[in-house]
């Protein structure tokens, strides 16, 4: 009986294989030989794929409720976020899944670069990987716009304005992005279609090609100083070594499986315990209380653009992404042979560290966001001003009314666009202060026309008292001191 | 790559076989049911059997001669390719046109009332909302835009676009300082819209304004692009 069943099952499987050839096609994925030392360093690619699958699954789920209409998307998203059973969870998983995917791509790229795995014959593995990176970033940005809140519409305005700087076709491009000559009812459809159809299709095709290439060239070994890449002999040596010491892939795959599980659990837990970015004000372009910023993984690039302000700006806005893109695509062609071992590639490692530091530095700058004026500074307290009436008090009021405080801070009150003025009295004297306030600077308006002589005098007397060493110590003494003056 | 899947890894053919000779004959890996004619050998070289023999056969170039060996082949190729290309064009042109034309055609612009003259205070700058009447019925609040309107003198109004001339962020009016300030990168404009600080390259853009039947009216317009 048992034997009969066994026979029937095997017979069915054989029939299925004969008619479909599925095992012949996909069996080698499991059985091909992988280098014995492909261990925990190698789990990031499969984990990225897992993150992508989370995105597809949660994305499909979200689509059950999302309405891609300019007038209704916001409400439907509010419904998903606040009302729908488990909607908050699924939206969170989609957000944290996206974050995980971007981070994992970064780690995966870093590992491949660190180990020189992009070298001959795997140049196109790297190139398809960079294309996938581009699609993923595109998915990230378009996904943020589907939130269809004030941040989304203003991000699209900024994107259109950047596109408008492209020579010749800029304005047309901007209108194409906007689906008209301003934000309108058709704008959302573009981003929706890109996010839900076009980019996922490209990503799936790209992932397929990427994996075909992994199969074609085999999994790279851990770098070994003794085996630099010599294109003429590399393949034969690689296969010879694999035949000797390789292990069928499916015997190695448990690590990928375990790490992917960690990723899934991390995404689920993050979605439960943390909140995705809030759905902000409605997508009403007449609401101007907004400062469009992208989600954290794109924020460092915002800092690049914000800090690029100069005559070079146009070149940086358009040139920086082009240059980064070209450089990334070019990497395997700049050094396609020779050593893979990090110890023999000091300059590659220096470049990797530099890239990480630069991105990190921009990230920190972006978190500070110092180029943004502070529109809601706290009012200066009498303690900070050191007076409750008289010219110093009046100067402090002017400091707030005339907009100084939006860009300059005093003891951490105010903006950081301009220099901190907490101790400006130590640095600048009356004459310098007068000149600066009257004449302004590149990033500061000239106030000569908008302050009366008396106002200017009071403002300066207020600023002159901003000194590190108050004549008296803190406490009552400090309070008495200005009182004397007034 | 197509040759990989069609010709490799025939049935019962496990990866561990001894087949390591680099210059095996055209039919890779000896998979059965392999019927490609020998004319097409060239398309089967490097890359046969993908993964475990990826690089073998490198010494023989992929294309060792003209792609089409004779007029017959060329004609056969064109017989396939030309209908395909026409089909592609027949599909692409309407689709691309549908996607692109609306953004070339441009939008209609018209005068929109933003309130009676009495509502405005002489010398003050206020935020007004206007709804683009040309927008789709499903646009909802997305068809709204804002403008900063100042009542300059009897019968005279100025209306500024809220979009910063730098990268389009909405500028805010600081009434005491009499400045427009941009939240994105700190561009600052004077009360007449001139740049006084920061990155913006140009003055604030303006709307056309008129007074019609006691109503202040603005003409909708395209977003200002640098
Ligand atoms: S967008 Fe206004 S300063 Fe950059």
mmCIF file of N, CA and C and ligand atoms in Angstrom, chain A residues 309, chain B residues 164-169 171 182-187 189 199-200, ligand 1:
data_model
loop_
_atom_site.group_PDB
_atom_site.id
_atom_site.type_symbol
_atom_site.label_atom_id
_atom_site.label_comp_id
_atom_site.label_asym_id
_atom_site.label_seq_id
_atom_site.Cartn_x
_atom_site.Cartn_y
_atom_site.Cartn_z
ATOM 1 N N UNK A 309 23.768 75.486 -2.319
ATOM 2 C CA UNK A 309 23.354 76.793 -2.814
ATOM 3 C C UNK A 309 24.540 77.683 -3.140
ATOM 4 N N UNK B 164 8.323 79.960 -3.902
ATOM 5 C CA UNK B 164 9.666 80.511 -3.890
ATOM 6 C C UNK B 164 10.285 80.330 -5.281
ATOM 7 N N UNK B 165 11.024 81.324 -5.736
ATOM 8 C CA UNK B 165 11.610 81.219 -7.079
ATOM 9 C C UNK B 165 12.806 80.273 -7.083
ATOM 10 N N UNK B 166 13.198 79.801 -5.917
ATOM 11 C CA UNK B 166 14.333 78.871 -5.857
ATOM 12 C C UNK B 166 13.871 77.467 -6.245
ATOM 13 N N UNK B 167 13.169 76.785 -5.350
ATOM 14 C CA UNK B 167 12.681 75.452 -5.700
ATOM 15 C C UNK B 167 11.196 75.277 -5.399
ATOM 16 N N UNK B 168 10.487 76.388 -5.340
ATOM 17 C CA UNK B 168 9.041 76.282 -5.322
ATOM 18 C C UNK B 168 8.369 76.138 -3.972
ATOM 19 N N UNK B 169 9.117 76.097 -2.880
ATOM 20 C CA UNK B 169 8.471 75.949 -1.575
ATOM 21 C C UNK B 169 7.590 77.171 -1.288
ATOM 22 N N UNK B 171 6.434 80.356 0.388
ATOM 23 C CA UNK B 171 7.032 81.363 1.264
ATOM 24 C C UNK B 171 5.986 81.880 2.247
ATOM 25 N N UNK B 182 11.328 81.830 3.153
ATOM 26 C CA UNK B 182 11.061 80.508 2.611
ATOM 27 C C UNK B 182 11.530 79.444 3.603
ATOM 28 N N UNK B 183 10.685 78.465 3.887
ATOM 29 C CA UNK B 183 11.066 77.461 4.878
ATOM 30 C C UNK B 183 12.144 76.498 4.376
ATOM 31 N N UNK B 184 12.277 76.362 3.060
ATOM 32 C CA UNK B 184 13.133 75.276 2.587
ATOM 33 C C UNK B 184 14.613 75.573 2.761
ATOM 34 N N UNK B 185 15.079 76.711 2.241
ATOM 35 C CA UNK B 185 16.505 77.003 2.370
ATOM 36 C C UNK B 185 16.724 78.443 2.812
ATOM 37 N N UNK B 186 15.688 79.018 3.416
ATOM 38 C CA UNK B 186 15.862 80.333 3.996
ATOM 39 C C UNK B 186 15.995 81.467 3.003
ATOM 40 N N UNK B 187 15.374 81.368 1.841
ATOM 41 C CA UNK B 187 15.334 82.518 0.941
ATOM 42 C C UNK B 187 14.492 83.617 1.576
ATOM 43 N N UNK B 189 12.597 87.508 0.878
ATOM 44 C CA UNK B 189 12.174 88.513 -0.092
ATOM 45 C C UNK B 189 11.647 89.727 0.666
ATOM 46 N N UNK B 199 19.176 81.773 -1.388
ATOM 47 C CA UNK B 199 19.427 81.226 -2.714
ATOM 48 C C UNK B 199 18.490 81.642 -3.852
ATOM 49 N N UNK B 200 17.296 82.208 -3.598
ATOM 50 C CA UNK B 200 16.419 82.427 -4.753
ATOM 51 C C UNK B 200 17.072 83.303 -5.823
HETATM 52 S S1 LIG C 1 12.879 76.863 -2.146
HETATM 53 FE FE1 LIG C 1 12.856 78.779 -1.199
HETATM 54 S S2 LIG C 1 14.874 79.029 -0.629
HETATM 55 FE FE2 LIG C 1 14.946 77.106 -1.622
#
